[in-house]
Structure formats: structure tokens, C-alpha cells
GROMACS .gro file of C-alpha atoms in nm:
model
  402
    1MET     CA    1   0.276   5.059   3.059
    2ALA     CA    2  -0.087   5.270   2.944
    3GLU     CA    3  -0.268   5.068   3.163
    4ALA     CA    4  -0.542   4.802   3.040
    5LYS     CA    5  -0.885   4.921   2.944
    6THR     CA    6  -1.197   4.742   3.108
    7LYS     CA    7  -1.486   4.745   3.168
    8ILE     CA    8  -1.569   4.869   3.512
    9LYS     CA    9  -1.883   4.621   3.672
   10LEU     CA   10  -2.046   4.846   3.940
   11LYS     CA   11  -2.069   4.506   4.267
   12ASP     CA   12  -1.676   4.561   4.209
   13ILE     CA   13  -1.638   4.968   4.302
   14PHE     CA   14  -1.880   4.928   4.593
   15ASN     CA   15  -1.705   4.575   4.696
   16ARG     CA   16  -1.824   4.464   5.019
   17ASN     CA   17  -1.447   4.512   5.211
   18LEU     CA   18  -1.522   4.833   5.022
   19ILE     CA   19  -1.791   4.950   5.168
   20LEU     CA   20  -1.638   4.810   5.544
   21ILE     CA   21  -1.363   5.003   5.488
   22ILE     CA   22  -1.539   5.272   5.435
   23LEU     CA   23  -1.718   5.247   5.694
   24VAL     CA   24  -1.432   5.157   5.925
   25GLN     CA   25  -1.359   5.507   5.820
   26MET     CA   26  -1.743   5.686   5.893
   27LEU     CA   27  -1.649   5.580   6.294
   28SER     CA   28  -1.374   5.679   6.262
   29ASP     CA   29  -1.425   5.997   6.173
   30CYS     CA   30  -1.741   6.024   6.449
   31SER     CA   31  -1.434   5.898   6.732
   32ILE     CA   32  -1.257   6.159   6.678
   33ASN     CA   33  -1.484   6.505   6.599
   34TRP     CA   34  -1.724   6.287   6.885
   35ALA     CA   35  -1.409   6.409   7.140
   36ASN     CA   36  -1.268   6.665   6.962
   37SER     CA   37  -1.563   6.868   6.991
   38PHE     CA   38  -1.543   6.901   7.433
   39ILE     CA   39  -1.153   6.811   7.518
   40ASN     CA   40  -1.018   7.100   7.478
   41VAL     CA   41  -1.358   7.309   7.656
   42GLY     CA   42  -1.352   7.018   7.905
   43ALA     CA   43  -0.882   7.062   7.999
   44THR     CA   44  -0.994   7.465   8.010
   45ALA     CA   45  -1.280   7.425   8.289
   46ALA     CA   46  -1.046   7.146   8.464
   47GLY     CA   47  -0.779   7.450   8.493
   48VAL     CA   48  -0.525   7.378   8.195
   49SER     CA   49  -0.423   7.786   8.099
   50VAL     CA   50  -0.493   7.882   7.749
   51GLY     CA   51  -0.053   7.890   7.682
   52ALA     CA   52  -0.092   7.548   7.759
   53ILE     CA   53  -0.295   7.424   7.458
   54GLY     CA   54  -0.100   7.615   7.286
   55ILE     CA   55   0.187   7.415   7.355
   56GLY     CA   56   0.062   7.099   7.317
   57ALA     CA   57  -0.096   7.164   6.948
   58SER     CA   58   0.234   7.245   6.882
   59VAL     CA   59   0.361   6.972   6.999
   60TYR     CA   60   0.114   6.739   6.926
   61THR     CA   61   0.262   6.823   6.576
   62ILE     CA   62   0.585   6.730   6.630
   63VAL     CA   63   0.488   6.443   6.730
   64ALA     CA   64   0.275   6.375   6.446
   65LEU     CA   65   0.592   6.471   6.203
   66ILE     CA   66   0.753   6.210   6.387
   67GLY     CA   67   0.489   5.948   6.366
   68ARG     CA   68   0.468   5.936   5.957
   69MET     CA   69   0.718   5.780   5.862
   70PRO     CA   70   0.662   5.435   6.027
   71ALA     CA   71   0.248   5.530   5.987
   72GLY     CA   72   0.362   5.444   5.615
   73ALA     CA   73   0.575   5.170   5.615
   74MET     CA   74   0.244   5.029   5.861
   75ALA     CA   75   0.009   5.071   5.656
   76ASP     CA   76   0.191   4.931   5.336
   77SER     CA   77   0.269   4.624   5.510
   78ASP     CA   78   0.124   4.233   5.535
   79LYS     CA   79   0.042   4.307   5.831
   80LYS     CA   80  -0.234   4.611   5.752
   81ARG     CA   81  -0.484   4.412   5.981
   82ILE     CA   82  -0.207   4.486   6.339
   83ALA     CA   83  -0.160   4.793   6.250
   84LEU     CA   84  -0.501   4.945   6.155
   85ILE     CA   85  -0.680   4.774   6.480
   86GLY     CA   86  -0.346   4.888   6.649
   87ALA     CA   87  -0.378   5.238   6.551
   88ILE     CA   88  -0.714   5.243   6.625
   89ALA     CA   89  -0.672   5.135   7.008
   90ILE     CA   90  -0.360   5.344   7.081
   91ARG     CA   91  -0.527   5.628   7.009
   92THR     CA   92  -0.875   5.629   7.181
   93ALA     CA   93  -0.649   5.538   7.469
   94LEU     CA   94  -0.466   5.860   7.447
   95LEU     CA   95  -0.742   6.036   7.362
   96PHE     CA   96  -0.867   5.864   7.738
   97PHE     CA   97  -0.534   5.966   7.923
   98LEU     CA   98  -0.584   6.359   7.698
   99GLY     CA   99  -0.976   6.405   7.917
  100THR     CA  100  -0.840   6.212   8.232
  101PHE     CA  101  -0.412   6.291   8.330
  102GLY     CA  102  -0.448   6.521   8.053
  103THR     CA  103  -0.687   6.835   8.279
  104MET     CA  104  -0.476   6.753   8.541
  105GLY     CA  105  -0.244   7.043   8.541
  106ASP     CA  106  -0.095   7.243   8.241
  107VAL     CA  107   0.214   7.025   8.204
  108ASN     CA  108   0.000   6.698   8.279
  109PHE     CA  109  -0.164   6.848   7.904
  110VAL     CA  110   0.093   6.901   7.752
  111ILE     CA  111   0.240   6.536   7.804
  112ALA     CA  112  -0.102   6.415   7.701
  113ARG     CA  113  -0.143   6.573   7.416
  114GLY     CA  114   0.222   6.518   7.278
  115LEU     CA  115   0.107   6.101   7.232
  116TYR     CA  116  -0.204   6.215   7.130
  117GLY     CA  117  -0.019   6.351   6.887
  118LEU     CA  118   0.122   6.000   6.794
  119GLY     CA  119  -0.257   5.772   6.786
  120TRP     CA  120  -0.456   6.030   6.568
  121CYS     CA  121  -0.086   6.026   6.298
  122LEU     CA  122  -0.148   5.656   6.281
  123VAL     CA  123  -0.510   5.670   6.168
  124GLY     CA  124  -0.520   5.992   5.981
  125ILE     CA  125  -0.218   5.778   5.758
  126ILE     CA  126  -0.287   5.386   5.818
  127LEU     CA  127  -0.742   5.407   5.716
  128PRO     CA  128  -0.722   5.627   5.490
  129ALA     CA  129  -0.396   5.438   5.263
  130ILE     CA  130  -0.610   5.139   5.322
  131VAL     CA  131  -0.881   5.304   5.213
  132ALA     CA  132  -0.768   5.401   4.888
  133MET     CA  133  -0.640   5.040   4.808
  134LEU     CA  134  -0.916   4.931   4.801
  135ILE     CA  135  -1.092   5.198   4.532
  136ASP     CA  136  -1.066   5.118   4.075
  137LYS     CA  137  -0.792   5.424   3.990
  138LYS     CA  138  -1.033   5.463   3.749
  139VAL     CA  139  -1.326   5.574   3.961
  140MET     CA  140  -1.061   5.698   4.296
  141GLY     CA  141  -1.238   5.993   4.203
  142THR     CA  142  -1.611   5.912   4.174
  143THR     CA  143  -1.574   5.695   4.504
  144TYR     CA  144  -1.345   5.951   4.692
  145ALA     CA  145  -1.745   6.260   4.596
  146PHE     CA  146  -1.859   6.005   4.828
  147LEU     CA  147  -1.666   5.890   5.066
  148THR     CA  148  -1.579   6.271   5.145
  149VAL     CA  149  -1.974   6.368   5.200
  150ALA     CA  150  -2.049   6.042   5.396
  151GLN     CA  151  -1.699   6.281   5.636
  152ASN     CA  152  -1.783   6.593   5.657
  153LEU     CA  153  -2.215   6.449   5.743
  154ALA     CA  154  -2.015   6.239   6.026
  155LYS     CA  155  -1.801   6.539   6.159
  156ASN     CA  156  -2.071   6.796   6.166
  157TYR     CA  157  -2.328   6.522   6.384
  158ALA     CA  158  -2.067   6.390   6.589
  159LYS     CA  159  -1.918   6.757   6.669
  160ALA     CA  160  -2.258   6.872   6.779
  161GLY     CA  161  -2.358   6.526   6.955
  162GLY     CA  162  -2.015   6.529   7.111
  163VAL     CA  163  -2.097   6.900   7.258
  164LYS     CA  164  -2.411   6.799   7.336
  165MET     CA  165  -2.265   6.459   7.512
  166TYR     CA  166  -1.995   6.661   7.716
  167ASP     CA  167  -2.164   7.083   7.813
  168SER     CA  168  -2.457   6.720   7.978
  169PHE     CA  169  -2.218   6.501   8.074
  170GLY     CA  170  -1.965   6.558   8.148
  171MET     CA  171  -1.616   6.459   8.010
  172ILE     CA  172  -1.569   6.132   8.091
  173PRO     CA  173  -1.929   5.962   7.978
  174ALA     CA  174  -1.840   6.183   7.702
  175LEU     CA  175  -1.533   6.048   7.615
  176LEU     CA  176  -1.640   5.652   7.604
  177VAL     CA  177  -1.918   5.741   7.352
  178ALA     CA  178  -1.614   5.838   7.153
  179ALA     CA  179  -1.484   5.556   7.254
  180ALA     CA  180  -1.825   5.358   7.126
  181PHE     CA  181  -1.703   5.485   6.836
  182ALA     CA  182  -1.365   5.327   6.792
  183VAL     CA  183  -1.519   4.980   6.915
  184GLY     CA  184  -1.774   4.991   6.625
  185ALA     CA  185  -1.486   5.099   6.411
  186ILE     CA  186  -1.328   4.784   6.501
  187VAL     CA  187  -1.524   4.528   6.523
  188LEU     CA  188  -1.572   4.582   6.076
  189ILE     CA  189  -1.228   4.599   6.022
  190LEU     CA  190  -1.275   4.246   6.169
  191PHE     CA  191  -1.517   4.132   5.877
  192ILE     CA  192  -1.284   4.273   5.558
  193ASP     CA  193  -1.098   4.034   5.370
  194PHE     CA  194  -0.706   4.139   5.399
  195LYS     CA  195  -0.647   3.915   5.047
  196ASP     CA  196  -0.783   4.036   4.953
  197GLU     CA  197  -0.624   4.035   4.508
  198LYS     CA  198  -0.598   4.443   4.625
  199PHE     CA  199  -0.401   4.409   4.890
  200LEU     CA  200  -0.203   4.165   4.820
  201GLN     CA  201  -0.079   4.407   4.566
  202ALA     CA  202  -0.082   4.740   4.764
  203THR     CA  203   0.127   4.515   4.980
  204SER     CA  204   0.594   4.589   5.032
  205LYS     CA  205   0.771   4.308   4.972
  206LYS     CA  206   1.069   4.552   5.119
  207LYS     CA  207   1.065   4.562   5.506
  208LYS     CA  208   1.063   4.992   5.490
  209THR     CA  209   1.206   5.120   5.817
  210GLY     CA  210   1.444   5.448   5.850
  211LEU     CA  211   1.370   5.755   5.609
  212LYS     CA  212   1.325   5.425   5.352
  213ALA     CA  213   0.989   5.475   5.520
  214LEU     CA  214   0.959   5.821   5.468
  215ASN     CA  215   0.978   5.757   5.015
  216LEU     CA  216   1.257   6.035   4.947
  217LYS     CA  217   1.197   6.007   4.592
  218TYR     CA  218   0.876   6.138   4.656
  219VAL     CA  219   0.985   6.436   4.854
  220PRO     CA  220   1.044   6.721   4.590
  221VAL     CA  221   0.646   6.674   4.430
  222CYS     CA  222   0.533   6.665   4.792
  223PHE     CA  223   0.651   6.985   4.886
  224MET     CA  224   0.582   7.146   4.564
  225MET     CA  225   0.191   7.064   4.608
  226SER     CA  226   0.306   7.212   4.934
  227LEU     CA  227   0.406   7.563   4.910
  228VAL     CA  228  -0.004   7.668   4.881
  229VAL     CA  229  -0.004   7.581   5.242
  230LEU     CA  230   0.113   7.995   5.230
  231GLY     CA  231  -0.260   8.020   5.096
  232TRP     CA  232  -0.414   7.835   5.305
  233SER     CA  233  -0.316   7.997   5.572
  234ALA     CA  234  -0.357   8.281   5.510
  235HIS     CA  235  -0.742   8.216   5.443
  236ASN     CA  236  -0.758   8.020   5.763
  237ASN     CA  237  -0.622   8.214   6.060
  238TYR     CA  238  -0.659   8.562   5.846
  239ASN     CA  239  -1.005   8.592   5.609
  240ASN     CA  240  -1.182   8.640   5.913
  241VAL     CA  241  -1.025   8.873   6.127
  242ILE     CA  242  -1.006   9.157   5.780
  243ALA     CA  243  -1.387   9.075   5.729
  244THR     CA  244  -1.410   9.203   6.124
  245GLU     CA  245  -1.302   9.437   6.028
  246ARG     CA  246  -1.366   9.585   5.766
  247GLY     CA  247  -1.745   9.609   5.931
  248ILE     CA  248  -1.765   9.276   5.704
  249ASP     CA  249  -2.136   9.080   5.834
  250ILE     CA  250  -1.833   8.748   5.777
  251ALA     CA  251  -2.134   8.450   5.915
  252SER     CA  252  -2.284   8.445   5.607
  253ILE     CA  253  -2.023   8.506   5.373
  254LEU     CA  254  -1.905   8.229   5.576
  255LEU     CA  255  -2.260   7.993   5.519
  256ILE     CA  256  -2.331   8.030   5.173
  257THR     CA  257  -1.929   7.952   5.089
  258GLY     CA  258  -1.898   7.656   5.245
  259THR     CA  259  -2.254   7.541   5.106
  260VAL     CA  260  -2.131   7.600   4.704
  261ALA     CA  261  -1.795   7.501   4.770
  262SER     CA  262  -1.853   7.196   4.933
  263PHE     CA  263  -2.126   7.095   4.601
  264VAL     CA  264  -1.798   7.186   4.352
  265GLY     CA  265  -1.565   6.968   4.657
  266PHE     CA  266  -1.784   6.723   4.452
  267ILE     CA  267  -1.796   6.815   4.128
  268THR     CA  268  -1.376   6.824   4.126
  269ASN     CA  269  -1.268   6.497   4.342
  270ALA     CA  270  -1.564   6.330   4.024
  271LEU     CA  271  -1.318   6.566   3.728
  272CYS     CA  272  -1.036   6.284   3.877
  273ASP     CA  273  -1.204   6.024   3.676
  274PHE     CA  274  -1.216   6.239   3.316
  275ILE     CA  275  -0.939   6.473   3.384
  276HIS     CA  276  -0.580   6.430   3.452
  277PRO     CA  277  -0.649   6.559   3.907
  278LYS     CA  278  -0.309   6.778   3.750
  279PHE     CA  279  -0.564   7.012   3.595
  280VAL     CA  280  -0.789   7.019   3.907
  281LEU     CA  281  -0.507   7.103   4.138
  282PHE     CA  282  -0.467   7.359   3.904
  283PHE     CA  283  -0.778   7.521   3.886
  284LEU     CA  284  -0.820   7.481   4.332
  285TYR     CA  285  -0.457   7.616   4.307
  286VAL     CA  286  -0.574   7.933   4.046
  287CYS     CA  287  -0.923   7.973   4.283
  288LEU     CA  288  -0.682   7.991   4.585
  289GLY     CA  289  -0.377   8.190   4.402
  290VAL     CA  290  -0.671   8.476   4.321
  291GLY     CA  291  -0.877   8.416   4.561
  292ILE     CA  292  -0.629   8.537   4.837
  293LEU     CA  293  -0.538   8.904   4.591
  294LEU     CA  294  -0.912   8.977   4.631
  295THR     CA  295  -0.940   8.920   5.013
  296GLY     CA  296  -0.625   9.199   5.062
  297HIS     CA  297  -0.827   9.447   4.815
  298ALA     CA  298  -1.183   9.335   4.900
  299TYR     CA  299  -1.381   9.592   5.106
  300THR     CA  300  -1.677   9.507   5.024
  301TYR     CA  301  -1.938   9.311   5.087
  302ASN     CA  302  -2.003   9.121   4.749
  303SER     CA  303  -1.624   9.201   4.655
  304PHE     CA  304  -1.559   8.983   4.950
  305LEU     CA  305  -1.804   8.639   4.943
  306ALA     CA  306  -1.656   8.673   4.572
  307ALA     CA  307  -1.305   8.614   4.748
  308GLU     CA  308  -1.409   8.414   5.007
  309LEU     CA  309  -1.560   8.204   4.842
  310LEU     CA  310  -1.292   8.173   4.564
  311CYS     CA  311  -1.128   8.071   4.834
  312THR     CA  312  -1.240   7.867   4.986
  313ILE     CA  313  -1.337   7.649   4.724
  314GLY     CA  314  -0.943   7.692   4.641
  315ALA     CA  315  -0.925   7.512   4.979
  316SER     CA  316  -1.032   7.209   4.947
  317TYR     CA  317  -0.687   7.126   4.769
  318SER     CA  318  -0.589   6.863   5.013
  319LYS     CA  319  -0.802   6.602   4.883
  320ILE     CA  320  -0.723   6.637   4.482
  321ILE     CA  321  -0.357   6.611   4.609
  322SER     CA  322  -0.410   6.208   4.780
  323ILE     CA  323  -0.653   6.151   4.421
  324PHE     CA  324  -0.307   6.324   4.205
  325LEU     CA  325  -0.037   6.027   4.453
  326PHE     CA  326  -0.262   5.770   4.507
  327LYS     CA  327  -0.381   5.744   4.088
  328ASN     CA  328  -0.044   5.753   3.989
  329CYS     CA  329   0.218   5.569   4.208
  330ASP     CA  330   0.295   5.249   4.223
  331PRO     CA  331   0.031   5.015   4.498
  332THR     CA  332   0.247   4.914   4.696
  333GLU     CA  333   0.384   5.247   4.791
  334LYS     CA  334   0.024   5.433   4.902
  335GLY     CA  335   0.129   5.431   5.243
  336SER     CA  336   0.454   5.538   5.272
  337VAL     CA  337   0.304   5.790   4.972
  338HIS     CA  338   0.059   5.978   5.178
  339ALA     CA  339   0.269   5.985   5.444
  340THR     CA  340   0.552   6.159   5.288
  341ASN     CA  341   0.249   6.352   5.129
  342TYR     CA  342   0.152   6.461   5.543
  343PHE     CA  343   0.559   6.477   5.615
  344SER     CA  344   0.568   6.757   5.367
  345THR     CA  345   0.240   6.922   5.487
  346ASP     CA  346   0.360   6.915   5.812
  347ILE     CA  347   0.715   7.114   5.753
  348LEU     CA  348   0.541   7.409   5.515
  349SER     CA  349   0.285   7.484   5.794
  350MET     CA  350   0.473   7.455   6.122
  351ILE     CA  351   0.777   7.774   5.799
  352ALA     CA  352   0.312   7.885   5.675
  353GLY     CA  353   0.294   8.067   6.007
  354ALA     CA  354   0.570   8.178   6.067
  355ALA     CA  355   0.637   8.353   5.763
  356LEU     CA  356   0.268   8.504   5.702
  357GLY     CA  357   0.337   8.586   6.089
  358ALA     CA  358   0.636   8.866   5.956
  359ILE     CA  359   0.479   8.914   5.604
  360LEU     CA  360   0.156   9.078   5.706
  361GLY     CA  361   0.331   9.261   5.988
  362SER     CA  362   0.555   9.367   5.779
  363LEU     CA  363   0.349   9.520   5.529
  364GLY     CA  364  -0.023   9.567   5.651
  365TYR     CA  365  -0.331   9.296   5.513
  366GLN     CA  366  -0.330   9.437   5.147
  367ARG     CA  367   0.022   9.463   5.018
  368GLY     CA  368   0.075   9.189   5.220
  369TYR     CA  369  -0.187   8.909   5.119
  370ASP     CA  370  -0.045   8.987   4.728
  371VAL     CA  371   0.243   8.913   4.768
  372ILE     CA  372   0.094   8.567   4.925
  373GLY     CA  373  -0.144   8.530   4.636
  374ILE     CA  374   0.107   8.599   4.325
  375PHE     CA  375   0.271   8.339   4.591
  376THR     CA  376   0.036   8.091   4.487
  377LEU     CA  377  -0.067   8.108   4.181
  378ALA     CA  378   0.428   8.161   4.098
  379VAL     CA  379   0.328   7.819   4.260
  380ALA     CA  380  -0.017   7.667   4.072
  381VAL     CA  381   0.262   7.749   3.774
  382VAL     CA  382   0.490   7.527   3.890
  383PHE     CA  383   0.386   7.287   3.929
  384ILE     CA  384   0.181   7.233   3.621
  385LEU     CA  385   0.431   7.249   3.433
  386PHE     CA  386   0.683   6.983   3.646
  387GLY     CA  387   0.457   6.850   3.844
  388SER     CA  388   0.358   6.507   3.656
  389ARG     CA  389   0.807   6.509   3.549
  390LEU     CA  390   0.849   6.533   3.960
  391MET     CA  391   0.623   6.250   4.033
  392HIS     CA  392   0.698   6.055   3.714
  393MET     CA  393   1.002   6.035   3.823
  394GLY     CA  394   0.943   5.902   4.138
  395SER     CA  395   0.735   5.582   3.994
  396GLN     CA  396   1.025   5.556   3.768
  397GLU     CA  397   1.322   5.486   3.998
  398LYS     CA  398   1.034   5.245   4.165
  399GLN     CA  399   1.026   5.045   3.871
  400GLU     CA  400   1.430   5.010   3.831
  401GLU     CA  401   1.439   4.894   4.168
  402VAL     CA  402   1.268   4.577   4.164
   0.00000   0.00000   0.00000
């Protein structure tokens, strides 16, 4: 059914509830990034081995993967306030557990890091889904463009502040500041009107448990879109290594590409309100694929700069995937669809790590990057041909269930 074309007023976009939830998002981001800036440093300073930190990261990912399903169901339920407050409170408590018990030995750290993955997952699914519920589909891209800028500012300043606080006062005082940000977020949640019509429309009347909480009908499209994680992982983990081995000044390149990509990212988010998000996503996939191909053959500063710029722009596809899903799914499925998207990414990320090692180990950087780049471009083509069809099939199944 076509949406009725109504004129959108500014007060309908940036209403009280949306402003409050955006502030909650910023405070939550400050809390997590503040802590992330020093938690591993503090653990190693206390004697935790590098190996334990690596194992802890894997366990963290596995626990987060399991937590995706119930988190999505909670976001779609009629207990949104309780779910959001509970998620932030649990994450903060587990953060303290990680910063205290977790620093008392390798086994302690792995256990605490794994449990912390649950808290991180709950907030990471529930909060963005609730934010999406309050954003009008017609201006979702533009709203996300401004929200992303605000989140980046919160992230950068919080990380810098966390490091300084830890260096000056130690683990516990630094953790207390992270908790203060979380408490601020919880206080603001108390003032959000969860009887808002947008929340009511986004509340599922069916209890979602087990595999239903994963939203199986959206698995095909989510897995298809997440296949480019192989290219993202290559860019994120190996581009710096390649540049260093080839004697290229990667530091200055990262500064330039980061600045340009932030500007382009704002435009691509906003562009989703004027053209279908699938075209923006296709453009980013192509940028990533071409950037990967060029990286394998880049032996000069300028050629590597061009390749890294394309990779960095393309690697910003995650937010556009969310916009694509949120704009096209049923309002009552925002939480479960968001959880399904991240569940797919988690699974493929674990596979991508092993696949990258095998590809680059056997083929080397140049030919290996050729394979990865071509694969990424192939995913882009498959997505533009079948992505909307699979998304529509998921939405159609929902209508048939009602």
C-alpha cells in the first residue's frame, strides 16, 4: 500500500521524544566509548595476558550473538521503557564487573568479558531500534545524518576523556564517570512518553520467543547485505599493514580520508530520503569493491590515498543497511529486524576472519585483494538485482500473518 503523502512539519521531526532519545543515545555512546578507551589497557597493566584479551574478545562476540534474539524481541514488546533502562543498567553493572573482577587474572577476564558482551548487545539492539521507531520514514536518512555527526562527536571526546581520566586517577574513578553517563541516560528515559502513537504502532501484539525473535524471513536479505563484511574486514585489518610494508605514510592518509568520508557519509545518509536507500547502498558497495581492488595494486602515496578513500567511504555502509531495513520493514518489527541484521553480520564476521587469513596467506596481498574486491562487486550486483525483492517478500509474509 502506498503511503499517504502528507506535509511534514519540523516539530513532527524533532519532537520532544525524539530529542530525548537522541540525547539518551549520545550519553550511552559516551559511557561505552569512555570505558572502551582504557579497559584493555587497565587489564594488561593488572597482569592480564594479551592472549586472554584475544580469547575474551571471541567469547564476547559469541555471547553477544546469542543475545541478539531476545534483545530484538524486547525492543518490539510493550515493555520498551523497562527493557531500555534494564539494558543500560545491566551493561553498566557488567562494565564494573569487567573492570574489577575481570582484572584479577586471565580466566576472570575471559568470564567478565563474555558477560559484558551480553550487556553491550542488549543496548546495541534495543536503543537503536527504539530511536528508529521515533523517526519518520520520509526523513530517516536526514535525521540519521545529524545523529551520526552527534554520535561521532560523543565518541571522539569520550575516548579522549576516558584515557586522560584513567591515566590521572586509575580504573575505578574512570569507571564511575562512565557510569555517570549511563545514569544520565536512564534519567532521561524516565521523561520519554512511551504512550506516543509511534511507539504504539511499533509494538508487536505477538510475543516473540526463540527463533521467532530472530525474524527468520529477513535472514536472506540480511545475510546478502552482510556478505561485504569480507571487504570491510580486509580494509579494517590489513590496509594499514599493506601501507606500512610498502613504505606509505598511512597516518596522513587516514587523517585525509577520515575527514572526507565523514562529509560524504552525511550526504549518503541524507540522500536516502530522496532516492531509494538500495541505490545508496549499491554505490557504497561499489566504492568498497573498487577501493579493495585498487589497494592491492597501490604502491605510491597518491594511489593508496585514492584506494583508501574509496574503501573508507564504502565501509560506511552499515548505517545505510539500517535505513534500508527500517524504511521497508513493518513498524512492529524494527527490533527483530535490527537484531537479525547484526546476527547475520556476527556470523559472517567470524567466517570472514578465517577466510581472509586463508586467502591472503595463499595468494598474497595483490591477488588476494583482487579476489576480495571482485567478490564485493559481485555482492553489489546481486544485491541491486535481488535485495528489494527479498525485502518485499519478508514484508509480504508479515502482511499475510496479520
